[in-house]
Coordinates of C-alpha atoms and ligand atoms in Angstrom, one line a residue:
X13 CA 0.0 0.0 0.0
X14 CA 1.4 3.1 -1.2
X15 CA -0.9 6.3 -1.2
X16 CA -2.3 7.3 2.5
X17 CA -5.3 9.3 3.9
X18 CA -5.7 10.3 7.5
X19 CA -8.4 9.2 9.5
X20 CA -10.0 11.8 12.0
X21 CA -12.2 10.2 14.6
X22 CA -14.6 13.2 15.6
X23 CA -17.1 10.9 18.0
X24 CA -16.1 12.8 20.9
X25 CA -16.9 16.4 19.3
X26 CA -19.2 16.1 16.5
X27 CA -20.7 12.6 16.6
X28 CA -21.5 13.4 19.9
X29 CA -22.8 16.8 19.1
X30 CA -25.1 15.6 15.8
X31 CA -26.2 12.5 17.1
X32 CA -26.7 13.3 21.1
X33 CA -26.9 17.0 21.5
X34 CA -23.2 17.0 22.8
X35 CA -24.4 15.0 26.0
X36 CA -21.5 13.1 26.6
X37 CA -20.2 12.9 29.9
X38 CA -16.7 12.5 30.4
X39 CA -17.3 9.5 32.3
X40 CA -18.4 7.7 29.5
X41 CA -15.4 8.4 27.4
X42 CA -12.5 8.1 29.9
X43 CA -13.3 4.1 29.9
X44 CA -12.5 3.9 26.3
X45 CA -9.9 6.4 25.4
X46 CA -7.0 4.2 25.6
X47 CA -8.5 2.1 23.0
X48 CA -9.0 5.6 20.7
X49 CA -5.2 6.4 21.5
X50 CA -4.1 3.2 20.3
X51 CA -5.9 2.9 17.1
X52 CA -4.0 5.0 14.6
X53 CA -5.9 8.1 13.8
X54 CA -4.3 10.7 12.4
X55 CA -6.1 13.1 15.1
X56 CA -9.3 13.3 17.2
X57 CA -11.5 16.2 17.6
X58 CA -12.6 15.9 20.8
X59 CA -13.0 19.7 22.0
X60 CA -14.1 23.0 20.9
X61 CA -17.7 23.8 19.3
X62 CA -20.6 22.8 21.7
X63 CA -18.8 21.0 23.9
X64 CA -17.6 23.9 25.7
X65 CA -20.5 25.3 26.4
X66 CA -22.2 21.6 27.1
X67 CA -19.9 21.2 29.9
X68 CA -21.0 24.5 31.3
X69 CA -24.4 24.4 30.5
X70 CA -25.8 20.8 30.8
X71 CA -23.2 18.7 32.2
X72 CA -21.6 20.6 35.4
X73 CA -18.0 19.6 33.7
X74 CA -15.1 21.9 33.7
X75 CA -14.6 22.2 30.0
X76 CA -10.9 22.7 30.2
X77 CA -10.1 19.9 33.0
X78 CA -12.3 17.8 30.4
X79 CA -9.5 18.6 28.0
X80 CA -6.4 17.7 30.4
X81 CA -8.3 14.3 31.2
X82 CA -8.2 13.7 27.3
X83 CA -5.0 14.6 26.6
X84 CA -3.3 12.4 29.6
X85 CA -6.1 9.4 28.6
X86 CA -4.7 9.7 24.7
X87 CA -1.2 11.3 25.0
X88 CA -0.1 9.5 21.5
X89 CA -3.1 10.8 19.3
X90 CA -3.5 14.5 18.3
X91 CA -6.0 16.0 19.8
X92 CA -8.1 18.3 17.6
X93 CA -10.5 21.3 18.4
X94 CA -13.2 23.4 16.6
X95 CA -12.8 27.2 16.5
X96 CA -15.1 29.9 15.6
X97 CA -12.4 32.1 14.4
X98 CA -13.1 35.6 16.7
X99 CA -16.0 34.1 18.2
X100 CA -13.9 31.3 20.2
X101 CA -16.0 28.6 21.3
X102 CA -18.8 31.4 22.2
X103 CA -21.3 33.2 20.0
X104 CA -20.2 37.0 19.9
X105 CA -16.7 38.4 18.7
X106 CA -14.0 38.6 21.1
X107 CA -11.0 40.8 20.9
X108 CA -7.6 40.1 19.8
X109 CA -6.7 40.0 23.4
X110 CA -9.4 37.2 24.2
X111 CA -8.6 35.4 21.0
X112 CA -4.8 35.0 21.9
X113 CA -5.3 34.0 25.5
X114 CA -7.8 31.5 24.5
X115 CA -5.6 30.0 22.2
X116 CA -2.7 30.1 24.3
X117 CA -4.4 27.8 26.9
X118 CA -6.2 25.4 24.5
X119 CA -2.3 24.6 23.1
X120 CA -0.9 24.5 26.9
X121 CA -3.9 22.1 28.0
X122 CA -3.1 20.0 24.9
X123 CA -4.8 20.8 21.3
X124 CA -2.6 20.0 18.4
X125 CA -5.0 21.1 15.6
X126 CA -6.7 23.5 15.4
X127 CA -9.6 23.9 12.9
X128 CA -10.5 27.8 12.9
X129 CA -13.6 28.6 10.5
X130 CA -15.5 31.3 10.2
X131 CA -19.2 31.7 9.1
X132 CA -19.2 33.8 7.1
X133 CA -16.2 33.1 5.2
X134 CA -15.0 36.6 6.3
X135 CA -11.2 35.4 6.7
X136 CA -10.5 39.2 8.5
X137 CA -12.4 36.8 11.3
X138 CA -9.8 34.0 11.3
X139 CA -6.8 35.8 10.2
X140 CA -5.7 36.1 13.7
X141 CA -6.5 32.8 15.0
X142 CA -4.0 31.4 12.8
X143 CA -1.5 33.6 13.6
X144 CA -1.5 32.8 17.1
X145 CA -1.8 29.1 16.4
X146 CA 0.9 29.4 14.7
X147 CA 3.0 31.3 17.5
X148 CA 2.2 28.4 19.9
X149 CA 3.9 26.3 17.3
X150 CA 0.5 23.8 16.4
X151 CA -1.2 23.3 13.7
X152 CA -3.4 26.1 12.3
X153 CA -6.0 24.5 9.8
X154 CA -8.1 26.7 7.9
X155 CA -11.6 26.5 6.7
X156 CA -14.0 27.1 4.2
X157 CA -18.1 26.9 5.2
X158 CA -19.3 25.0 2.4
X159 CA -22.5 26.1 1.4
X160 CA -25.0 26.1 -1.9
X161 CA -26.2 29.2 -3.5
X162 CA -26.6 30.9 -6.6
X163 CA -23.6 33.6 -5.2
X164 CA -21.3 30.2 -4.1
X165 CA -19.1 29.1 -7.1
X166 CA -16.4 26.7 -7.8
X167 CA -14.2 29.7 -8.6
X168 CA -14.9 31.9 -5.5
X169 CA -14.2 28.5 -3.2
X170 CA -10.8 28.4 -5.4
X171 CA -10.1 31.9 -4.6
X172 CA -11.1 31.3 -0.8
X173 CA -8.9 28.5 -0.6
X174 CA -5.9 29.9 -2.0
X175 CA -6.0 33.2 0.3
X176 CA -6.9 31.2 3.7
X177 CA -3.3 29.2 2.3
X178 CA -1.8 33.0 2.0
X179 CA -2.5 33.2 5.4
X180 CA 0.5 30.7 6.4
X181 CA -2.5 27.7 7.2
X182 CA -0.9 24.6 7.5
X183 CA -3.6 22.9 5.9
X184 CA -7.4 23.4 4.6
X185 CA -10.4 22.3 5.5
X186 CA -13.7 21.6 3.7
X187 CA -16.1 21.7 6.2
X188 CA -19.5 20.7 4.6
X189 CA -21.6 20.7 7.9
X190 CA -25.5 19.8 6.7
X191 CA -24.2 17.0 4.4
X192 CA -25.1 18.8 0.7
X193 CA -21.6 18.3 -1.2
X194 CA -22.3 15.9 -3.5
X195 CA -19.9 13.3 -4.9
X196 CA -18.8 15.1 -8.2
X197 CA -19.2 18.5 -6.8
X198 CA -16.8 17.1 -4.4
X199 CA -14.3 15.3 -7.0
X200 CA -14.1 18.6 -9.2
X201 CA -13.6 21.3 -6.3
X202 CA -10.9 18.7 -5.0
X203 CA -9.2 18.7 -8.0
X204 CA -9.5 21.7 -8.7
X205 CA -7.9 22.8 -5.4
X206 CA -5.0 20.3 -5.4
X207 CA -3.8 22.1 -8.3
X208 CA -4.1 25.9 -6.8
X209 CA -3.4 25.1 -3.5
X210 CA -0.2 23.0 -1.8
X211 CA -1.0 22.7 1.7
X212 CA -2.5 18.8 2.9
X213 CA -6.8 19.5 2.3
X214 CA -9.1 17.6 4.8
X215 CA -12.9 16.7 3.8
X216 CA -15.7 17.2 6.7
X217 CA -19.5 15.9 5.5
X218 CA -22.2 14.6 7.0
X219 CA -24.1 11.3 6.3
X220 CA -27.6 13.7 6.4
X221 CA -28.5 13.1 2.9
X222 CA -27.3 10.2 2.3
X223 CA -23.9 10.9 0.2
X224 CA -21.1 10.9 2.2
X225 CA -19.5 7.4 1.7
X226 CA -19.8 8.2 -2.4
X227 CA -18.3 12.0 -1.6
X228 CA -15.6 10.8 0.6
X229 CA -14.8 8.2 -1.8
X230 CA -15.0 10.8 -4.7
X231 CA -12.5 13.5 -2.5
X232 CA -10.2 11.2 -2.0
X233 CA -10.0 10.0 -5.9
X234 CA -9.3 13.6 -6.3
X235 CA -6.1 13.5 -4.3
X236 CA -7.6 14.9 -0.4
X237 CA -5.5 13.7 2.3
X238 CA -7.8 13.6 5.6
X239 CA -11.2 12.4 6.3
X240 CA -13.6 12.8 9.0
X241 CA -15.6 10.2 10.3
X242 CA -17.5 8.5 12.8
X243 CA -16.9 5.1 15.1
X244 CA -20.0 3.0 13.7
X245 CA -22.0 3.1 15.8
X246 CA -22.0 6.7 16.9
X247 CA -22.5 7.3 13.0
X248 CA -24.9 7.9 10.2
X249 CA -28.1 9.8 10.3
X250 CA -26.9 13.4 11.1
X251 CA -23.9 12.5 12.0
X252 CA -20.7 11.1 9.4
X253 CA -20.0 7.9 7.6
X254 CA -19.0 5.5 9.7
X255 CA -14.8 5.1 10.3
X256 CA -15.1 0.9 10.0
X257 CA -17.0 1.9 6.4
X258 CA -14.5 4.1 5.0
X259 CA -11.4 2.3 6.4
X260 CA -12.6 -0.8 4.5
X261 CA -13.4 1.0 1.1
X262 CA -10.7 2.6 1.3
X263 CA -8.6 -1.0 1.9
X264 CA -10.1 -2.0 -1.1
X265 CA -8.6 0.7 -3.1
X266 CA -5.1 -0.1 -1.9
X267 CA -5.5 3.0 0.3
X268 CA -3.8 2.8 3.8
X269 CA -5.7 4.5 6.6
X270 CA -2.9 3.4 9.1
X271 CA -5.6 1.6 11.5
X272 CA -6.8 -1.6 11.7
X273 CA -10.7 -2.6 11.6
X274 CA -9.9 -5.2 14.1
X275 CA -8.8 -2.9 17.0
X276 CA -12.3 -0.8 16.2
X277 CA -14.5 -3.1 17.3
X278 CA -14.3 -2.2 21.1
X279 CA -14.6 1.4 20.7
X280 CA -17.8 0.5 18.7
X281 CA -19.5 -1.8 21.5
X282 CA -18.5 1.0 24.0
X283 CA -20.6 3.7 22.6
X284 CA -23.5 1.6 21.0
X285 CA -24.1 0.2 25.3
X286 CA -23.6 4.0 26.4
X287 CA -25.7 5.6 23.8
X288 CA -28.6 3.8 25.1
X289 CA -28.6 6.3 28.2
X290 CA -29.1 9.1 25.5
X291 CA -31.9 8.6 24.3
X292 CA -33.8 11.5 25.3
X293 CA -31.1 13.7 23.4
X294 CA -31.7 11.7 20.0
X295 CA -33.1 13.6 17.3
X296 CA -36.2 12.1 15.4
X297 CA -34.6 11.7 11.8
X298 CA -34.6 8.3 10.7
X299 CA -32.4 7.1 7.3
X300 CA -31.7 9.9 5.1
X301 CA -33.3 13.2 4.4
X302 CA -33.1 14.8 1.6
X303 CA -34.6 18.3 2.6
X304 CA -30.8 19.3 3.5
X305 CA -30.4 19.4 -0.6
X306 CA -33.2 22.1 -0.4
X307 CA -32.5 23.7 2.4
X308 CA -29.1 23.3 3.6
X309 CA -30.6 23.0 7.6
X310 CA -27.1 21.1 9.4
X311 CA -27.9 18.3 11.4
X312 CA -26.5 20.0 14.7
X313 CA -29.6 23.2 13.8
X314 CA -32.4 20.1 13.4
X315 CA -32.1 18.1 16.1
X316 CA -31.9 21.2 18.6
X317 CA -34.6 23.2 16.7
X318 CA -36.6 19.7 17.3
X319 CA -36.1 19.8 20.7
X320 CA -36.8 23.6 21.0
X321 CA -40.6 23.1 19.2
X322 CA -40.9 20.3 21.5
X323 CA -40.4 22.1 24.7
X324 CA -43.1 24.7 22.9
X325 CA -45.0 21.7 22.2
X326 CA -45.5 23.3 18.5
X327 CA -43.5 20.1 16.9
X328 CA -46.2 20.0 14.1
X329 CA -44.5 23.9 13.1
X330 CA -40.8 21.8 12.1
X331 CA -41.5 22.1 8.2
X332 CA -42.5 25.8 8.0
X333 CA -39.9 26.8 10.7
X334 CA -37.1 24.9 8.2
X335 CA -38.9 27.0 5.3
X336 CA -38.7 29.9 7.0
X337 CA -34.6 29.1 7.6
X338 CA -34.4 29.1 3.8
X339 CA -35.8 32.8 3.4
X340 CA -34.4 34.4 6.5
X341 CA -31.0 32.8 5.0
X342 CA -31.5 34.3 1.5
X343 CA -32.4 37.7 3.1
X344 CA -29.1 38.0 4.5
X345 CA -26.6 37.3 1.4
X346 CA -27.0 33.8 1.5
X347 CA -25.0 33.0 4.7
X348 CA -23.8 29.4 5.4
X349 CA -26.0 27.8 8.4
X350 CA -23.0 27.5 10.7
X351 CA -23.0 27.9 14.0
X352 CA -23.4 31.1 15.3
X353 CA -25.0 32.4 12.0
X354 CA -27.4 28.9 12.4
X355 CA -28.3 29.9 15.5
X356 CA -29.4 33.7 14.9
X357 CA -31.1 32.2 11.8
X358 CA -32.6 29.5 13.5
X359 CA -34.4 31.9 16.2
X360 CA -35.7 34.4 13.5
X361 CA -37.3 31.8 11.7
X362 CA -39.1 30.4 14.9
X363 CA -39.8 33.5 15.8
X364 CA -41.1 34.8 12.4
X365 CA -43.2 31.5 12.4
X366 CA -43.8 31.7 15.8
X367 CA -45.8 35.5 15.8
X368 CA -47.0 34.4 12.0
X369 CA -45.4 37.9 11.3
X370 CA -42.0 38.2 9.4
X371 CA -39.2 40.8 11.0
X372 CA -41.7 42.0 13.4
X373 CA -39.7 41.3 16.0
X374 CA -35.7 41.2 15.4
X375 CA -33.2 39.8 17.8
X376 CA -29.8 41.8 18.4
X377 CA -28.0 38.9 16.9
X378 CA -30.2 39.4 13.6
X379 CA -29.5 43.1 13.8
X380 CA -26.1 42.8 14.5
X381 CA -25.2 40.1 11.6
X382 CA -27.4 42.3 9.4
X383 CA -25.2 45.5 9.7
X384 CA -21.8 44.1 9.3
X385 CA -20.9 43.3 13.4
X386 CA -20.5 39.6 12.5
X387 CA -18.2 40.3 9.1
X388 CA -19.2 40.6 5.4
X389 CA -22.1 38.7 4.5
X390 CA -21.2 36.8 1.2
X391 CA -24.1 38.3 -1.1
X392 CA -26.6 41.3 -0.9
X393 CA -29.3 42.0 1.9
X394 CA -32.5 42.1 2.0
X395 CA -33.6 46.2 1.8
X396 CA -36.6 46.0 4.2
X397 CA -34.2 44.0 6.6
X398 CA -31.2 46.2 6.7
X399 CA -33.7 49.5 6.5
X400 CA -35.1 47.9 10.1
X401 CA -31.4 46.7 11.3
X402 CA -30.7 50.2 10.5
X403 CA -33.2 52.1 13.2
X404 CA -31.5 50.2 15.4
X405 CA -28.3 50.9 15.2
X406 CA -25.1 52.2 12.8
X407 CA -23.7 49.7 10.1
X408 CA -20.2 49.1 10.0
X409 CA -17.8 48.0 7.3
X410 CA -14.4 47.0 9.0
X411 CA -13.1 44.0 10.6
X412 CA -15.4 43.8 13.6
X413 CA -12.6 42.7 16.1
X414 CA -11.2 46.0 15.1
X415 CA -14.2 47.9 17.7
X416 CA -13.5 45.5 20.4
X417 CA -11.1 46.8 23.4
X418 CA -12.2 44.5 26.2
X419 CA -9.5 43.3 27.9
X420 CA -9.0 40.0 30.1
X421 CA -8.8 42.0 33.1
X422 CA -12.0 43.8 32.9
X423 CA -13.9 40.3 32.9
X424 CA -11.5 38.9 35.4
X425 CA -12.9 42.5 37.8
X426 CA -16.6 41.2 36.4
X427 CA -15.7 37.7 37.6
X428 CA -14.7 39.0 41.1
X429 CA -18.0 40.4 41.7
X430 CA -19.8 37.5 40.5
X431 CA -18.0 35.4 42.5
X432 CA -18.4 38.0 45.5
X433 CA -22.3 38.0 44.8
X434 CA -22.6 34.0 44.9
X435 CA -20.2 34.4 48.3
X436 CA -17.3 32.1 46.2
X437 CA -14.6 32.6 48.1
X438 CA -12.4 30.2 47.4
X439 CA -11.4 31.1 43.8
X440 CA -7.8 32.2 42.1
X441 CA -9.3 33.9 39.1
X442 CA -6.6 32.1 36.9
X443 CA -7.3 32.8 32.8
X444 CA -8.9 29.6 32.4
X445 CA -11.8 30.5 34.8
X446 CA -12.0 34.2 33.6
X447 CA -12.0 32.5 29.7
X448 CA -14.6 30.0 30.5
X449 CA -16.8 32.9 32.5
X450 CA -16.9 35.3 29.8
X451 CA -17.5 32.5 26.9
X452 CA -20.2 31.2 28.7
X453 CA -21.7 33.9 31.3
X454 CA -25.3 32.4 31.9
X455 CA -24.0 28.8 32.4
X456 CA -21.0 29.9 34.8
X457 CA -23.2 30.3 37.8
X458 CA -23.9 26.5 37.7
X459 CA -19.7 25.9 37.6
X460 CA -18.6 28.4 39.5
X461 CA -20.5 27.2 42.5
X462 CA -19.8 23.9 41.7
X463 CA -16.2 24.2 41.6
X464 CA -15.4 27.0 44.3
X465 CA -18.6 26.2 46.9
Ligands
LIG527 CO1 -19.8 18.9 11.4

């Protein structure tokens, strides 16, 4: 066997986060991480998007002592995180000075690879992630939101590409997160790229509509070098194709993945007995669904919009809200559903359906993405929406990191007196507790008083 593709297991970040709300708790991964270390992958993502904030929010876990147990359970494999460019692992833009501390302390607690994407494709929002990924000497991966439009073409994704490699990446990801890059799409934008761009390209679908064996297969005929996927039984349905799958198609081809099948089959019995205990957190989807051609709704956005109607008990509302997804996406320049753009998106279009009125009530996440504080949107806005945004507040035009002069210090002050309010006294106000407080304020109350009281 002569030609090679990496293998990234991404069960712990985003199987766990399409498939089980990012539920997880850690003590249902520490029993088999030795048995991930030892398998060969070329990295694991187990960190960074949701789980983050799931650790704060649902599962009373301190996100970064989450990430020291991983990184002493699998001290062989790379460990891999998910970053939202200036917005961290939160949902607002941070400054520089946020942005560089956070990194700092994700590479001291162990990440080796960091994915940094943006959701807009605005790279003025990633540019300095890289940079300082680079300055703590790991591996700065950069990222194109793949998304369908009429604006989106082969070309501008060319153009994308090449300029995220201008910006000293060590390697480029396609991150297709609601499953709609289809097979040949995926074999001409492949090959396409591996002749304008030199740096190592790494494919991320989902298994949502059904293609992503065929478009993994079809990337890596067109020369890509890493794939993610899923252990089997944490696979499929929103989630990715299953690792045992690909690993054997790709033996067939003569294609060496590095890891043997055989030493799988644990770490596949481990999380089909602990997924049982899940359930609740399982989205509804069964087999394949082919609205995400239409629609472009990721699996992460369905499942928690499912459980948001559900808690509204106004389930029977799912088709018109994902409708409604489609417009309020079109109305702002066609903007990839990524997460935090998903999110504001999401919430319009329950609320538009919600009231039966469009716009008649925007949040200050729609105004602000409207008028330019989230980046550049990649194609025109809707006149009537930006007219409202507008009453509301100024639009802006530069790099919106470029406004922001918070510093460290002033939330460590705000984390004082939150702390002094809850009567936490035992607390050292190190950066990892002043980073985790300002990138999730609402859940820290739960932590803090965990940890400290
Ligand atoms: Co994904």
């Amino acid at each position: 066997m002569t030609k090679q593709v990496g293998i990234t297991e991404v069960v712990l970040r985003d199987g766990n986060q399409s498939l089980l709300s990012t539920r997880l708790k850690i003590e249902d991964i520490l029993p088999i991480a030795k048995n991930l270390d030892d398998a060969g992958y070329y990295s694991i993502e187990s960190w960074g998007g949701a789980v983050f904030d799931s650790c704060v929010r649902y599962l009373n876990e301190d996100p970064w002592e989450r990430l020291d147990l991983f990184k002493k359970a699998m001290p062989k494999t790379k460990q891999q995180m998910l970053l939202r460019g200036q917005n961290l692992v939160g949902y607002k833009h941070y400054s520089d000075e946020i942005v560089s501390k956070f990194i700092e302390k994700s590479a001291s607690h162990g990440i080796d690879i960091f994915r940094v994407f943006d959701a807009l494709n605005d790279l003025r929002n990633i540019q300095h992630s890289i940079k300082e990924v680079k300055k703590n000497g790991k591996h700065a991966q950069g990222t194109i939101a793949f998304t369908i439009s009429p604006i989106h073409t082969i070309d501008n994704w060319i153009d994308l590409s090449k300029k995220i490699e201008d910006l000293d990446s060590d390697s480029l990801c396609i991150k297709d997160m609601s499953g709609i890059l289809s097979p040949e799409y995926a074999f001409e934008l492949i090959s396409k790229l591996k002749e304008e761009v030199s740096i190592p390209i790494h494919l991320h679908t989902h298994a949502t509509t059904g293609m992503s064996n065929l478009t993994n297969i079809r990337a890596i005929d067109a020369g890509v070098d890493n794939i993610d996927t899923s252990i089997s039984s944490m696979s499929m349905g929103y989630g990715h194709s299953a690792t045992e799958t690909m690993i054997y198609l790709l033996s067939e081809k003569k294609i060496d993945t590095g890891i043997d099948l055989k030493n799988l089959i644990e770490i596949s019995s481990h999380f089909k007995k602990i997924r049982e205990n899940y359930i609740e957190f399982e989205g509804s989807m069964k087999g394949v669904d082919l609205q995400m051609i239409i629609n472009q709704v990721p699996g992460g956005m369905l499942s928690n919009l499912e459980t948001q109607l559900k808690g509204l008990e106004k389930e029977h509302l799912l088709n018109d809200v994902i409708t409604e997804i489609y417009q309020v996406r079109k109305d702002l320049g066609y903007v990839p559903l990524v997460t935090p753009a998903s999110q504001i998106i999401g919430a319009q279009a329950l609320s538009n359906i919600i009231n039966e009125a469009r716009y008649e009530t925007l949040s200050v996440e729609i105004i602000d993405l409207a008028l330019g504080y989230y980046g550049k949107l990649p194609g025109e806005i809707n006149e009537g929406l930006l007219l409202k945004a507008c009453n509301e507040k100024k639009r802006i035009f530069d790099r919106p990191a470029d406004n922001l002069k918070e510093t460290l210090n002033e939330y460590r002050e705000n984390l004082k007196e939150f702390c002094k309010k809850l009567d936490i006294k035992d607390i050292s106000f190190i950066d990892e507790q002043v980073l985790t407080f300002l990138l999730i304020p609402y859940g820290s109350e739960v932590i803090f008083k965990k940890m400290f009281s």
